[in-house]
mmCIF file of C-alpha atoms and ligand atoms in Angstrom:
data_model
loop_
_atom_site.group_PDB
_atom_site.id
_atom_site.type_symbol
_atom_site.label_atom_id
_atom_site.label_comp_id
_atom_site.label_asym_id
_atom_site.label_seq_id
_atom_site.Cartn_x
_atom_site.Cartn_y
_atom_site.Cartn_z
ATOM 1 C CA UNK I 30 0.000 0.000 0.000
ATOM 2 C CA UNK I 31 1.536 3.281 -1.094
ATOM 3 C CA UNK I 32 0.130 6.222 0.839
ATOM 4 C CA UNK I 33 0.282 9.803 -0.347
ATOM 5 C CA UNK I 34 1.577 11.691 2.673
ATOM 6 C CA UNK I 35 1.598 15.326 3.684
ATOM 7 C CA UNK I 36 5.247 15.492 2.656
ATOM 8 C CA UNK I 37 3.943 15.204 -0.932
ATOM 9 C CA UNK I 38 1.520 18.108 -0.499
ATOM 10 C CA UNK I 39 1.995 21.813 -1.098
ATOM 11 C CA UNK I 40 0.249 23.292 1.936
ATOM 12 C CA UNK I 41 1.615 26.838 2.232
ATOM 13 C CA UNK I 42 -1.233 29.327 2.400
ATOM 14 C CA UNK I 43 -3.780 26.511 2.079
ATOM 15 C CA UNK I 44 -6.739 25.608 4.247
ATOM 16 C CA UNK I 45 -6.310 22.016 5.338
ATOM 17 C CA UNK I 46 -9.258 19.959 6.549
ATOM 18 C CA UNK I 47 -7.850 17.304 8.835
ATOM 19 C CA UNK I 48 -9.744 14.284 10.164
ATOM 20 C CA UNK I 49 -8.304 13.055 13.444
ATOM 21 C CA UNK I 50 -9.553 10.407 15.842
ATOM 22 C CA UNK I 51 -10.140 12.334 19.044
ATOM 23 C CA UNK I 52 -12.605 9.736 20.287
ATOM 24 C CA UNK I 53 -11.042 9.880 23.746
ATOM 25 C CA UNK I 54 -12.410 8.847 27.146
ATOM 26 C CA UNK I 55 -14.064 11.727 29.026
ATOM 27 C CA UNK I 56 -15.034 12.013 32.676
ATOM 28 C CA UNK I 57 -16.820 15.003 34.186
ATOM 29 C CA UNK I 58 -15.985 17.047 31.119
ATOM 30 C CA UNK I 59 -12.287 16.198 31.151
ATOM 31 C CA UNK I 60 -10.117 14.156 28.822
ATOM 32 C CA UNK I 61 -8.956 11.071 30.767
ATOM 33 C CA UNK I 62 -6.415 9.806 28.247
ATOM 34 C CA UNK I 63 -4.909 12.206 25.721
ATOM 35 C CA UNK I 64 -2.796 9.624 23.826
ATOM 36 C CA UNK I 65 -4.755 10.021 20.584
ATOM 37 C CA UNK I 66 -4.430 13.816 20.731
ATOM 38 C CA UNK I 67 -0.717 13.715 21.545
ATOM 39 C CA UNK I 68 -0.123 11.268 18.681
ATOM 40 C CA UNK I 69 -1.692 13.697 16.189
ATOM 41 C CA UNK I 70 0.503 16.638 17.183
ATOM 42 C CA UNK I 71 3.420 16.020 14.786
ATOM 43 C CA UNK I 72 1.050 16.296 11.819
ATOM 44 C CA UNK I 73 -0.695 19.401 13.126
ATOM 45 C CA UNK I 74 2.618 21.063 13.976
ATOM 46 C CA UNK I 75 4.078 20.243 10.575
ATOM 47 C CA UNK I 76 1.078 21.741 8.771
ATOM 48 C CA UNK I 77 1.132 24.885 10.886
ATOM 49 C CA UNK I 78 4.878 25.335 10.465
ATOM 50 C CA UNK I 79 4.472 24.901 6.728
ATOM 51 C CA UNK I 80 2.122 27.876 6.558
ATOM 52 C CA UNK I 81 -1.283 26.185 6.445
ATOM 53 C CA UNK I 82 -4.387 26.950 8.464
ATOM 54 C CA UNK I 83 -6.148 23.900 9.780
ATOM 55 C CA UNK I 84 -9.709 22.799 10.309
ATOM 56 C CA UNK I 85 -9.801 19.864 12.701
ATOM 57 C CA UNK I 86 -12.691 17.417 12.733
ATOM 58 C CA UNK I 87 -13.437 14.219 14.649
ATOM 59 C CA UNK I 88 -16.221 12.105 16.040
ATOM 60 C CA UNK I 89 -16.587 11.510 19.755
ATOM 61 C CA UNK I 90 -18.551 8.534 21.053
ATOM 62 C CA UNK I 91 -21.670 7.213 19.353
ATOM 63 C CA UNK I 92 -24.307 9.978 19.503
ATOM 64 C CA UNK I 93 -26.512 8.444 16.757
ATOM 65 C CA UNK I 94 -26.967 11.546 14.619
ATOM 66 C CA UNK I 95 -28.188 13.836 17.400
ATOM 67 C CA UNK I 96 -26.590 16.491 19.551
ATOM 68 C CA UNK I 97 -25.559 14.941 22.873
ATOM 69 C CA UNK I 98 -24.234 17.553 25.293
ATOM 70 C CA UNK I 99 -21.789 15.174 26.967
ATOM 71 C CA UNK I 100 -20.218 14.363 23.600
ATOM 72 C CA UNK I 101 -19.446 17.910 22.503
ATOM 73 C CA UNK I 102 -15.858 18.531 21.450
ATOM 74 C CA UNK I 103 -15.209 21.409 23.888
ATOM 75 C CA UNK I 104 -13.079 19.440 26.405
ATOM 76 C CA UNK I 105 -11.104 18.012 23.491
ATOM 77 C CA UNK I 106 -10.543 21.486 22.006
ATOM 78 C CA UNK I 107 -9.362 22.697 25.430
ATOM 79 C CA UNK I 108 -6.906 19.786 25.631
ATOM 80 C CA UNK I 109 -5.603 20.472 22.123
ATOM 81 C CA UNK I 110 -5.211 24.134 23.038
ATOM 82 C CA UNK I 111 -3.104 23.144 26.049
ATOM 83 C CA UNK I 112 -0.944 20.651 24.118
ATOM 84 C CA UNK I 113 -0.414 22.736 20.970
ATOM 85 C CA UNK I 114 -0.009 25.937 22.978
ATOM 86 C CA UNK I 115 -2.077 27.655 20.330
ATOM 87 C CA UNK I 116 -5.472 29.274 20.664
ATOM 88 C CA UNK I 117 -7.864 26.681 19.220
ATOM 89 C CA UNK I 118 -11.127 28.210 18.069
ATOM 90 C CA UNK I 119 -14.069 25.857 18.444
ATOM 91 C CA UNK I 120 -17.425 26.138 16.669
ATOM 92 C CA UNK I 121 -20.705 24.489 17.710
ATOM 93 C CA UNK I 122 -21.412 22.631 14.491
ATOM 94 C CA UNK I 123 -19.419 20.958 11.767
ATOM 95 C CA UNK I 124 -21.368 22.506 8.889
ATOM 96 C CA UNK I 125 -23.453 25.659 8.426
ATOM 97 C CA UNK I 126 -23.135 29.444 8.663
ATOM 98 C CA UNK I 127 -21.084 29.528 11.860
ATOM 99 C CA UNK I 128 -18.498 27.238 10.291
ATOM 100 C CA UNK I 129 -18.503 29.222 7.032
ATOM 101 C CA UNK I 130 -17.804 32.440 8.874
ATOM 102 C CA UNK I 131 -15.035 30.952 11.023
ATOM 103 C CA UNK I 132 -13.433 29.358 7.969
ATOM 104 C CA UNK I 133 -13.489 32.622 6.036
ATOM 105 C CA UNK I 134 -11.525 34.276 8.830
ATOM 106 C CA UNK I 135 -8.775 31.639 8.973
ATOM 107 C CA UNK I 136 -5.194 32.840 8.522
ATOM 108 C CA UNK I 137 -1.991 30.808 8.203
ATOM 109 C CA UNK I 138 -1.191 29.221 11.564
ATOM 110 C CA UNK I 139 -4.803 29.282 12.812
ATOM 111 C CA UNK I 140 -6.553 26.213 14.199
ATOM 112 C CA UNK I 141 -10.308 25.752 14.056
ATOM 113 C CA UNK I 142 -12.066 22.757 15.589
ATOM 114 C CA UNK I 143 -15.445 21.634 14.296
ATOM 115 C CA UNK I 144 -18.147 20.028 16.450
ATOM 116 C CA UNK I 145 -18.590 16.224 16.670
ATOM 117 C CA UNK I 146 -19.235 14.994 13.133
ATOM 118 C CA UNK I 147 -21.564 12.252 14.430
ATOM 119 C CA UNK I 148 -24.108 14.848 15.603
ATOM 120 C CA UNK I 149 -25.300 14.549 11.979
ATOM 121 C CA UNK I 150 -26.644 11.176 10.836
ATOM 122 C CA UNK I 151 -25.233 11.956 7.390
ATOM 123 C CA UNK I 152 -21.748 11.311 8.764
ATOM 124 C CA UNK I 153 -22.206 7.567 9.274
ATOM 125 C CA UNK I 154 -24.382 7.309 6.156
ATOM 126 C CA UNK I 155 -21.451 8.712 4.207
ATOM 127 C CA UNK I 156 -23.898 11.132 2.626
ATOM 128 C CA UNK I 157 -22.492 12.708 -0.545
ATOM 129 C CA UNK I 158 -23.864 16.220 0.002
ATOM 130 C CA UNK I 159 -22.659 16.272 3.583
ATOM 131 C CA UNK I 160 -19.172 15.166 2.535
ATOM 132 C CA UNK I 161 -19.164 17.795 -0.219
ATOM 133 C CA UNK I 162 -20.148 20.475 2.283
ATOM 134 C CA UNK I 163 -17.280 19.513 4.610
ATOM 135 C CA UNK I 164 -14.883 19.487 1.673
ATOM 136 C CA UNK I 165 -16.036 22.955 0.568
ATOM 137 C CA UNK I 166 -14.312 24.518 3.593
ATOM 138 C CA UNK I 167 -10.800 23.577 2.535
ATOM 139 C CA UNK I 168 -8.231 23.244 -0.259
ATOM 140 C CA UNK I 169 -6.709 19.952 0.882
ATOM 141 C CA UNK I 170 -7.830 16.965 2.958
ATOM 142 C CA UNK I 171 -5.523 15.213 5.399
ATOM 143 C CA UNK I 172 -6.460 12.181 7.442
ATOM 144 C CA UNK I 173 -4.569 11.199 10.556
ATOM 145 C CA UNK I 174 -7.503 9.344 12.107
ATOM 146 C CA UNK I 175 -5.962 5.891 12.156
ATOM 147 C CA UNK I 176 -8.458 4.699 14.790
ATOM 148 C CA UNK I 177 -11.341 5.346 12.394
ATOM 149 C CA UNK I 178 -9.934 4.268 9.004
ATOM 150 C CA UNK I 179 -12.079 1.120 9.088
ATOM 151 C CA UNK I 180 -15.223 3.273 8.889
ATOM 152 C CA UNK I 181 -16.492 4.505 5.502
ATOM 153 C CA UNK I 182 -18.001 7.701 6.855
ATOM 154 C CA UNK I 183 -18.353 11.150 5.274
ATOM 155 C CA UNK I 184 -15.421 12.636 7.193
ATOM 156 C CA UNK I 185 -13.134 9.611 6.753
ATOM 157 C CA UNK I 186 -13.946 8.547 3.200
ATOM 158 C CA UNK I 187 -16.583 10.635 1.409
ATOM 159 C CA UNK I 188 -14.764 13.927 1.755
ATOM 160 C CA UNK I 189 -11.660 12.517 0.047
ATOM 161 C CA UNK I 190 -13.583 12.285 -3.235
ATOM 162 C CA UNK I 191 -13.761 16.069 -3.389
ATOM 163 C CA UNK I 192 -10.256 17.164 -2.376
ATOM 164 C CA UNK I 193 -6.629 16.160 -2.884
ATOM 165 C CA UNK I 194 -6.103 13.786 0.005
ATOM 166 C CA UNK I 195 -3.052 12.863 2.044
ATOM 167 C CA UNK I 196 -2.125 10.758 5.074
ATOM 168 C CA UNK I 197 -0.670 12.380 8.173
ATOM 169 C CA UNK I 198 2.339 11.108 10.098
ATOM 170 C CA UNK I 199 0.324 9.013 12.559
ATOM 171 C CA UNK I 200 -1.362 6.993 9.831
ATOM 172 C CA UNK I 201 1.990 6.584 8.109
ATOM 173 C CA UNK I 202 3.598 5.386 11.347
ATOM 174 C CA UNK I 203 0.793 2.927 12.162
ATOM 175 C CA UNK I 204 0.705 1.404 8.693
ATOM 176 C CA UNK I 205 4.477 1.039 8.653
ATOM 177 C CA UNK I 206 4.542 -0.625 12.072
ATOM 178 C CA UNK I 207 1.697 -3.034 11.341
ATOM 179 C CA UNK I 208 2.451 -3.952 7.719
ATOM 180 C CA UNK I 209 5.126 -6.588 8.454
ATOM 181 C CA UNK I 210 2.373 -8.664 10.082
ATOM 182 C CA UNK I 211 0.476 -8.781 6.794
ATOM 183 C CA UNK I 212 3.271 -10.726 5.188
ATOM 184 C CA UNK I 213 4.894 -13.076 7.589
ATOM 185 C CA UNK I 214 3.613 -13.772 11.077
ATOM 186 C CA UNK I 215 6.167 -15.652 13.189
ATOM 187 C CA UNK I 216 4.409 -18.499 15.021
ATOM 188 C CA UNK I 217 3.051 -19.372 17.521
ATOM 189 C CA UNK I 218 0.691 -16.491 16.809
ATOM 190 C CA UNK I 219 -1.645 -15.663 19.691
ATOM 191 C CA UNK I 220 -4.551 -13.233 19.791
ATOM 192 C CA UNK I 221 -5.650 -11.981 23.217
ATOM 193 C CA UNK I 222 -9.058 -10.347 23.108
ATOM 194 C CA UNK I 223 -11.095 -8.787 25.870
ATOM 195 C CA UNK I 224 -13.406 -5.851 26.392
ATOM 196 C CA UNK I 225 -17.077 -5.634 27.119
ATOM 197 C CA UNK I 226 -18.696 -6.064 23.739
ATOM 198 C CA UNK I 227 -18.698 -8.981 21.420
ATOM 199 C CA UNK I 228 -20.386 -7.363 18.402
ATOM 200 C CA UNK I 229 -17.430 -5.431 17.064
ATOM 201 C CA UNK I 230 -15.060 -8.330 17.670
ATOM 202 C CA UNK I 231 -17.044 -11.201 16.252
ATOM 203 C CA UNK I 232 -15.883 -10.626 12.686
ATOM 204 C CA UNK I 233 -12.363 -10.290 13.932
ATOM 205 C CA UNK I 234 -12.421 -13.614 15.776
ATOM 206 C CA UNK I 235 -13.839 -15.313 12.686
ATOM 207 C CA UNK I 236 -11.095 -13.888 10.506
ATOM 208 C CA UNK I 237 -8.316 -14.846 12.898
ATOM 209 C CA UNK I 238 -9.437 -18.456 13.250
ATOM 210 C CA UNK I 239 -7.547 -19.113 10.038
ATOM 211 C CA UNK I 240 -4.484 -17.139 11.063
ATOM 212 C CA UNK I 241 -3.854 -17.470 14.782
ATOM 213 C CA UNK I 242 -2.749 -20.618 16.586
ATOM 214 C CA UNK I 243 -4.553 -19.645 19.750
ATOM 215 C CA UNK I 244 -7.187 -17.072 20.645
ATOM 216 C CA UNK I 245 -7.410 -16.214 24.345
ATOM 217 C CA UNK I 246 -10.624 -14.554 25.466
ATOM 218 C CA UNK I 247 -11.392 -12.482 28.548
ATOM 219 C CA UNK I 248 -13.771 -9.728 29.649
ATOM 220 C CA UNK I 249 -17.449 -9.584 28.743
ATOM 221 C CA UNK I 250 -16.526 -11.182 25.449
ATOM 222 C CA UNK I 251 -15.480 -14.381 27.261
ATOM 223 C CA UNK I 252 -18.679 -14.350 29.327
ATOM 224 C CA UNK I 253 -20.744 -14.632 26.155
ATOM 225 C CA UNK I 254 -18.734 -17.667 25.019
ATOM 226 C CA UNK I 255 -18.994 -19.246 28.471
ATOM 227 C CA UNK I 256 -22.779 -18.756 28.380
ATOM 228 C CA UNK I 257 -22.829 -20.227 24.875
ATOM 229 C CA UNK I 258 -21.248 -23.376 26.273
ATOM 230 C CA UNK I 259 -24.262 -23.699 28.538
ATOM 231 C CA UNK I 260 -22.760 -22.496 31.825
ATOM 232 C CA UNK I 261 -24.651 -20.233 34.187
ATOM 233 C CA UNK I 262 -23.026 -16.778 34.157
ATOM 234 C CA UNK I 263 -25.177 -15.391 36.984
ATOM 235 C CA UNK I 264 -25.515 -11.612 36.808
ATOM 236 C CA UNK I 265 -22.508 -11.203 34.519
ATOM 237 C CA UNK I 266 -22.464 -8.976 31.494
ATOM 238 C CA UNK I 267 -22.961 -11.008 28.318
ATOM 239 C CA UNK I 268 -24.757 -10.688 25.003
ATOM 240 C CA UNK I 269 -27.685 -13.039 24.775
ATOM 241 C CA UNK I 270 -28.308 -12.425 21.087
ATOM 242 C CA UNK I 271 -24.747 -13.476 20.245
ATOM 243 C CA UNK I 272 -24.852 -16.964 21.769
ATOM 244 C CA UNK I 273 -25.458 -18.690 18.433
ATOM 245 C CA UNK I 274 -22.631 -16.804 16.751
ATOM 246 C CA UNK I 275 -20.338 -17.713 19.615
ATOM 247 C CA UNK I 276 -21.230 -21.410 19.206
ATOM 248 C CA UNK I 277 -20.702 -21.181 15.465
ATOM 249 C CA UNK I 278 -17.265 -19.629 15.996
ATOM 250 C CA UNK I 279 -16.231 -22.347 18.444
ATOM 251 C CA UNK I 280 -17.232 -25.022 15.935
ATOM 252 C CA UNK I 281 -15.389 -23.315 13.098
ATOM 253 C CA UNK I 282 -12.285 -22.955 15.242
ATOM 254 C CA UNK I 283 -12.314 -26.630 16.056
ATOM 255 C CA UNK I 284 -12.394 -27.471 12.358
ATOM 256 C CA UNK I 285 -9.575 -25.127 11.430
ATOM 257 C CA UNK I 286 -7.231 -26.180 14.233
ATOM 258 C CA UNK I 287 -7.236 -22.860 16.047
ATOM 259 C CA UNK I 288 -7.656 -23.150 19.790
ATOM 260 C CA UNK I 289 -10.105 -20.737 21.402
ATOM 261 C CA UNK I 290 -9.199 -20.644 25.068
ATOM 262 C CA UNK I 291 -11.725 -19.385 27.578
ATOM 263 C CA UNK I 292 -11.004 -18.720 31.239
ATOM 264 C CA UNK I 293 -11.845 -21.779 33.317
ATOM 265 C CA UNK I 294 -12.457 -19.625 36.337
ATOM 266 C CA UNK I 295 -13.331 -16.051 37.257
ATOM 267 C CA UNK I 296 -12.988 -13.509 40.027
ATOM 268 C CA UNK I 297 -16.599 -12.947 41.044
ATOM 269 C CA UNK I 298 -18.487 -10.583 43.316
ATOM 270 C CA UNK I 299 -22.099 -9.759 44.112
ATOM 271 C CA UNK I 300 -21.520 -6.097 43.414
ATOM 272 C CA UNK I 301 -19.057 -3.782 41.740
ATOM 273 C CA UNK I 302 -16.964 -1.561 43.995
ATOM 274 C CA UNK I 303 -13.485 -0.754 45.285
ATOM 275 C CA UNK I 304 -13.822 -2.684 48.533
ATOM 276 C CA UNK I 305 -16.183 -5.555 47.774
ATOM 277 C CA UNK I 306 -15.759 -9.200 48.772
ATOM 278 C CA UNK I 307 -14.564 -11.406 45.924
ATOM 279 C CA UNK I 308 -13.993 -15.096 45.265
ATOM 280 C CA UNK I 309 -12.081 -17.036 42.612
ATOM 281 C CA UNK I 310 -14.672 -19.449 41.216
ATOM 282 C CA UNK I 311 -14.470 -22.279 38.706
ATOM 283 C CA UNK I 312 -16.737 -21.689 35.722
ATOM 284 C CA UNK I 313 -18.941 -24.588 36.863
ATOM 285 C CA UNK I 314 -19.644 -22.921 40.186
ATOM 286 C CA UNK I 315 -21.004 -19.502 39.186
ATOM 287 C CA UNK I 316 -24.182 -18.785 41.154
ATOM 288 C CA UNK I 317 -27.237 -16.747 40.231
ATOM 289 C CA UNK I 318 -26.251 -13.650 42.235
ATOM 290 C CA UNK I 319 -22.632 -13.497 41.014
ATOM 291 C CA UNK I 320 -20.914 -11.246 38.491
ATOM 292 C CA UNK I 321 -17.784 -12.480 36.690
ATOM 293 C CA UNK I 322 -15.468 -9.460 36.713
ATOM 294 C CA UNK I 323 -11.951 -10.736 36.029
ATOM 295 C CA UNK I 324 -10.290 -13.944 34.919
ATOM 296 C CA UNK I 325 -9.390 -16.365 37.721
ATOM 297 C CA UNK I 326 -5.821 -16.901 38.902
ATOM 298 C CA UNK I 327 -5.419 -20.382 37.381
ATOM 299 C CA UNK I 328 -6.554 -19.042 33.995
ATOM 300 C CA UNK I 329 -4.236 -16.079 34.368
ATOM 301 C CA UNK I 330 -1.316 -18.466 34.825
ATOM 302 C CA UNK I 331 -2.402 -20.524 31.842
ATOM 303 C CA UNK I 332 -2.704 -17.405 29.646
ATOM 304 C CA UNK I 333 0.704 -16.226 30.897
ATOM 305 C CA UNK I 334 2.347 -19.519 29.892
ATOM 306 C CA UNK I 335 0.895 -19.325 26.389
ATOM 307 C CA UNK I 336 1.961 -15.697 25.927
ATOM 308 C CA UNK I 337 5.489 -16.440 27.084
ATOM 309 C CA UNK I 338 5.869 -19.092 24.374
ATOM 310 C CA UNK I 339 4.341 -17.009 21.562
ATOM 311 C CA UNK I 340 6.398 -15.333 18.846
ATOM 312 C CA UNK I 341 3.647 -12.912 17.796
ATOM 313 C CA UNK I 342 0.943 -11.514 20.050
ATOM 314 C CA UNK I 343 -1.900 -9.141 19.324
ATOM 315 C CA UNK I 344 -3.755 -7.794 22.339
ATOM 316 C CA UNK I 345 -6.973 -5.781 22.249
ATOM 317 C CA UNK I 346 -9.241 -5.243 25.245
ATOM 318 C CA UNK I 347 -8.915 -5.642 29.021
ATOM 319 C CA UNK I 348 -9.797 -9.065 30.489
ATOM 320 C CA UNK I 349 -11.600 -7.635 33.507
ATOM 321 C CA UNK I 350 -13.024 -4.514 35.087
ATOM 322 C CA UNK I 351 -9.495 -3.234 35.685
ATOM 323 C CA UNK I 352 -10.648 0.246 36.765
ATOM 324 C CA UNK I 353 -11.800 -1.317 40.064
ATOM 325 C CA UNK I 354 -9.044 -2.594 42.325
ATOM 326 C CA UNK I 355 -10.561 -6.016 43.140
ATOM 327 C CA UNK I 356 -10.795 -6.846 39.423
ATOM 328 C CA UNK I 357 -7.570 -5.372 38.052
ATOM 329 C CA UNK I 358 -5.197 -8.290 38.545
ATOM 330 C CA UNK I 359 -5.810 -10.192 35.296
ATOM 331 C CA UNK I 360 -5.373 -7.149 33.054
ATOM 332 C CA UNK I 361 -2.458 -5.759 35.068
ATOM 333 C CA UNK I 362 -0.476 -8.996 35.175
ATOM 334 C CA UNK I 363 -1.086 -9.784 31.507
ATOM 335 C CA UNK I 364 0.066 -6.267 30.579
ATOM 336 C CA UNK I 365 3.181 -6.726 32.721
ATOM 337 C CA UNK I 366 3.903 -10.127 31.194
ATOM 338 C CA UNK I 367 3.446 -8.760 27.671
ATOM 339 C CA UNK I 368 5.849 -5.931 28.463
ATOM 340 C CA UNK I 369 8.537 -8.537 29.085
ATOM 341 C CA UNK I 370 7.905 -11.441 26.701
ATOM 342 C CA UNK I 371 10.377 -12.285 23.939
ATOM 343 C CA UNK I 372 7.754 -12.404 21.172
ATOM 344 C CA UNK I 373 6.616 -9.369 19.215
ATOM 345 C CA UNK I 374 3.721 -7.553 20.863
ATOM 346 C CA UNK I 375 1.086 -5.466 19.056
ATOM 347 C CA UNK I 376 -1.427 -3.699 21.289
ATOM 348 C CA UNK I 377 -4.401 -1.605 20.339
ATOM 349 C CA UNK I 378 -7.708 -0.113 21.349
ATOM 350 C CA UNK I 379 -8.748 2.808 23.504
ATOM 351 C CA UNK I 380 -9.436 0.641 26.576
ATOM 352 C CA UNK I 381 -6.119 -1.166 26.258
ATOM 353 C CA UNK I 382 -4.276 2.162 26.044
ATOM 354 C CA UNK I 383 -6.179 3.456 29.071
ATOM 355 C CA UNK I 384 -5.337 0.284 31.011
ATOM 356 C CA UNK I 385 -1.598 0.721 30.289
ATOM 357 C CA UNK I 386 -1.816 4.296 31.507
ATOM 358 C CA UNK I 387 -3.751 3.230 34.592
ATOM 359 C CA UNK I 388 -1.026 0.745 35.545
ATOM 360 C CA UNK I 389 1.831 3.074 34.610
ATOM 361 C CA UNK I 390 3.241 0.703 31.983
ATOM 362 C CA UNK I 391 5.151 2.528 29.267
ATOM 363 C CA UNK I 392 4.152 1.962 25.612
ATOM 364 C CA UNK I 393 7.824 1.610 24.608
ATOM 365 C CA UNK I 394 7.863 -1.814 26.299
ATOM 366 C CA UNK I 395 5.910 -3.236 23.357
ATOM 367 C CA UNK I 396 6.679 -3.720 19.675
ATOM 368 C CA UNK I 397 3.829 -1.373 18.741
ATOM 369 C CA UNK I 398 0.995 0.280 20.612
ATOM 370 C CA UNK I 399 -1.665 1.353 18.149
ATOM 371 C CA UNK I 400 -4.117 4.213 18.562
ATOM 372 C CA UNK I 401 -6.609 2.030 16.694
ATOM 373 C CA UNK I 402 -8.637 -0.801 18.147
ATOM 374 C CA UNK I 403 -11.020 -2.084 15.487
ATOM 375 C CA UNK I 404 -8.903 -0.362 12.843
ATOM 376 C CA UNK I 405 -5.745 -2.222 13.873
ATOM 377 C CA UNK I 406 -7.523 -5.572 14.018
ATOM 378 C CA UNK I 407 -9.198 -5.112 10.646
ATOM 379 C CA UNK I 408 -5.984 -3.961 8.999
ATOM 380 C CA UNK I 409 -4.181 -7.021 10.354
ATOM 381 C CA UNK I 410 -7.055 -9.210 9.179
ATOM 382 C CA UNK I 411 -5.969 -8.166 5.697
ATOM 383 C CA UNK I 412 -9.057 -6.082 4.977
ATOM 384 C CA UNK I 413 -8.863 -3.106 2.640
ATOM 385 C CA UNK I 414 -9.819 -0.193 4.852
ATOM 386 C CA UNK I 415 -11.927 2.574 3.237
ATOM 387 C CA UNK I 416 -10.218 5.409 5.114
ATOM 388 C CA UNK I 417 -6.811 4.260 3.869
ATOM 389 C CA UNK I 418 -7.836 3.441 0.332
ATOM 390 C CA UNK I 419 -8.675 7.099 -0.359
ATOM 391 C CA UNK I 420 -5.172 8.108 0.693
ATOM 392 C CA UNK I 421 -3.334 5.868 -1.731
ATOM 393 C CA UNK I 422 -1.897 7.011 -5.020
HETATM 394 C C1 LIG C 506 -12.562 3.742 18.236
HETATM 395 O O1 LIG C 506 -12.376 4.285 19.317
HETATM 396 O O2 LIG C 506 -12.585 2.504 18.109
HETATM 397 C C2 LIG C 506 -12.683 4.600 17.024
HETATM 398 O O3 LIG C 506 -12.677 5.940 17.369
HETATM 399 C C3 LIG C 506 -13.900 4.247 16.214
HETATM 400 O O4 LIG C 506 -15.073 4.421 16.951
HETATM 401 P P1 LIG C 506 -16.383 3.598 16.560
HETATM 402 O O5 LIG C 506 -16.097 2.158 16.926
HETATM 403 O O6 LIG C 506 -17.495 4.197 17.376
HETATM 404 O O7 LIG C 506 -16.604 3.762 15.090
HETATM 405 MG MG1 LIG C 507 -14.169 0.879 18.557
#
């Protein structure tokens, strides 16, 4: 894949519309993890130094085409202001008269941030007129939104049909770091997947059955598979409508010789809290009032042994509710083990990044820590990603 990058573009005196992935965790109106913003700075700084003015756009969360006050970009703009040390002007929409006026006033070196693109349903529909409108504000389009390149949305794909389009340094860096895995994956190749939701990861698991030697599952994702095997999961989080798919995947894996390994035991509690009573229960012993909130210690040791032997490891998603002390052990110890194993380690996903930060584990301990979750997994699956395709020559 040959990307056109901003080094190929003439940006002096131009208005550059840049799509970033500032879908960052927020709490009480503050950015909890600024990794994705920090990682976009080299591109923004290069454009500004080269004499461009920039219009920054991103989605934040999943507002379903409506304005959601808690998902406005203001805290993100404030964070960018602080990091760039430049006055970032923020408008309250991403299209319309207010944007037109702000754009018309832009001078070289100015930064304007648009409102959450997903406040308009046309964004996810990749609506042509909407994309054209966004494009009309600028001379050049740059994407550095690696975390969102697997989405064919107006701001990640549609807009590129109306402007000369280039990749920023973050996209270039991610693609370069991940591409070797598309050719030759040293084996044993192990995929460690966690996180709460199964829906976004189901396709990924299916695709990796034919690539990975072992797939280790934790988090809510594992609960769904455990329930699919017919065990009682008590009050645990799981997705009832995905039980059939989970069964189908387990059957397919068996046929293709890929081992899907589920935790055989879990740290359980009756309630979620920082000081609650917990127990380490075998999967056969989960009772109706219990919640499975981390992998059990015996499973942790088993996972650790497999990871230590692996030559290539991809990790996406925490294996437990690591934000709460009683349920952090599985995620913390696996992160620590991965920071020391001999095999190559590729990590990704917002929650995984946040977990590393939470435990104070430095990203430079791993082969590559990606700002993309789904995007990294889909790229490594070998899929052609719409947000990258538009940036190729
Ligand atoms: C992410 O955090 O995974 C990206 O920003 C994409 O978000 P999405 O899964 O809501 O499209
Ligand atoms: Mg995602």
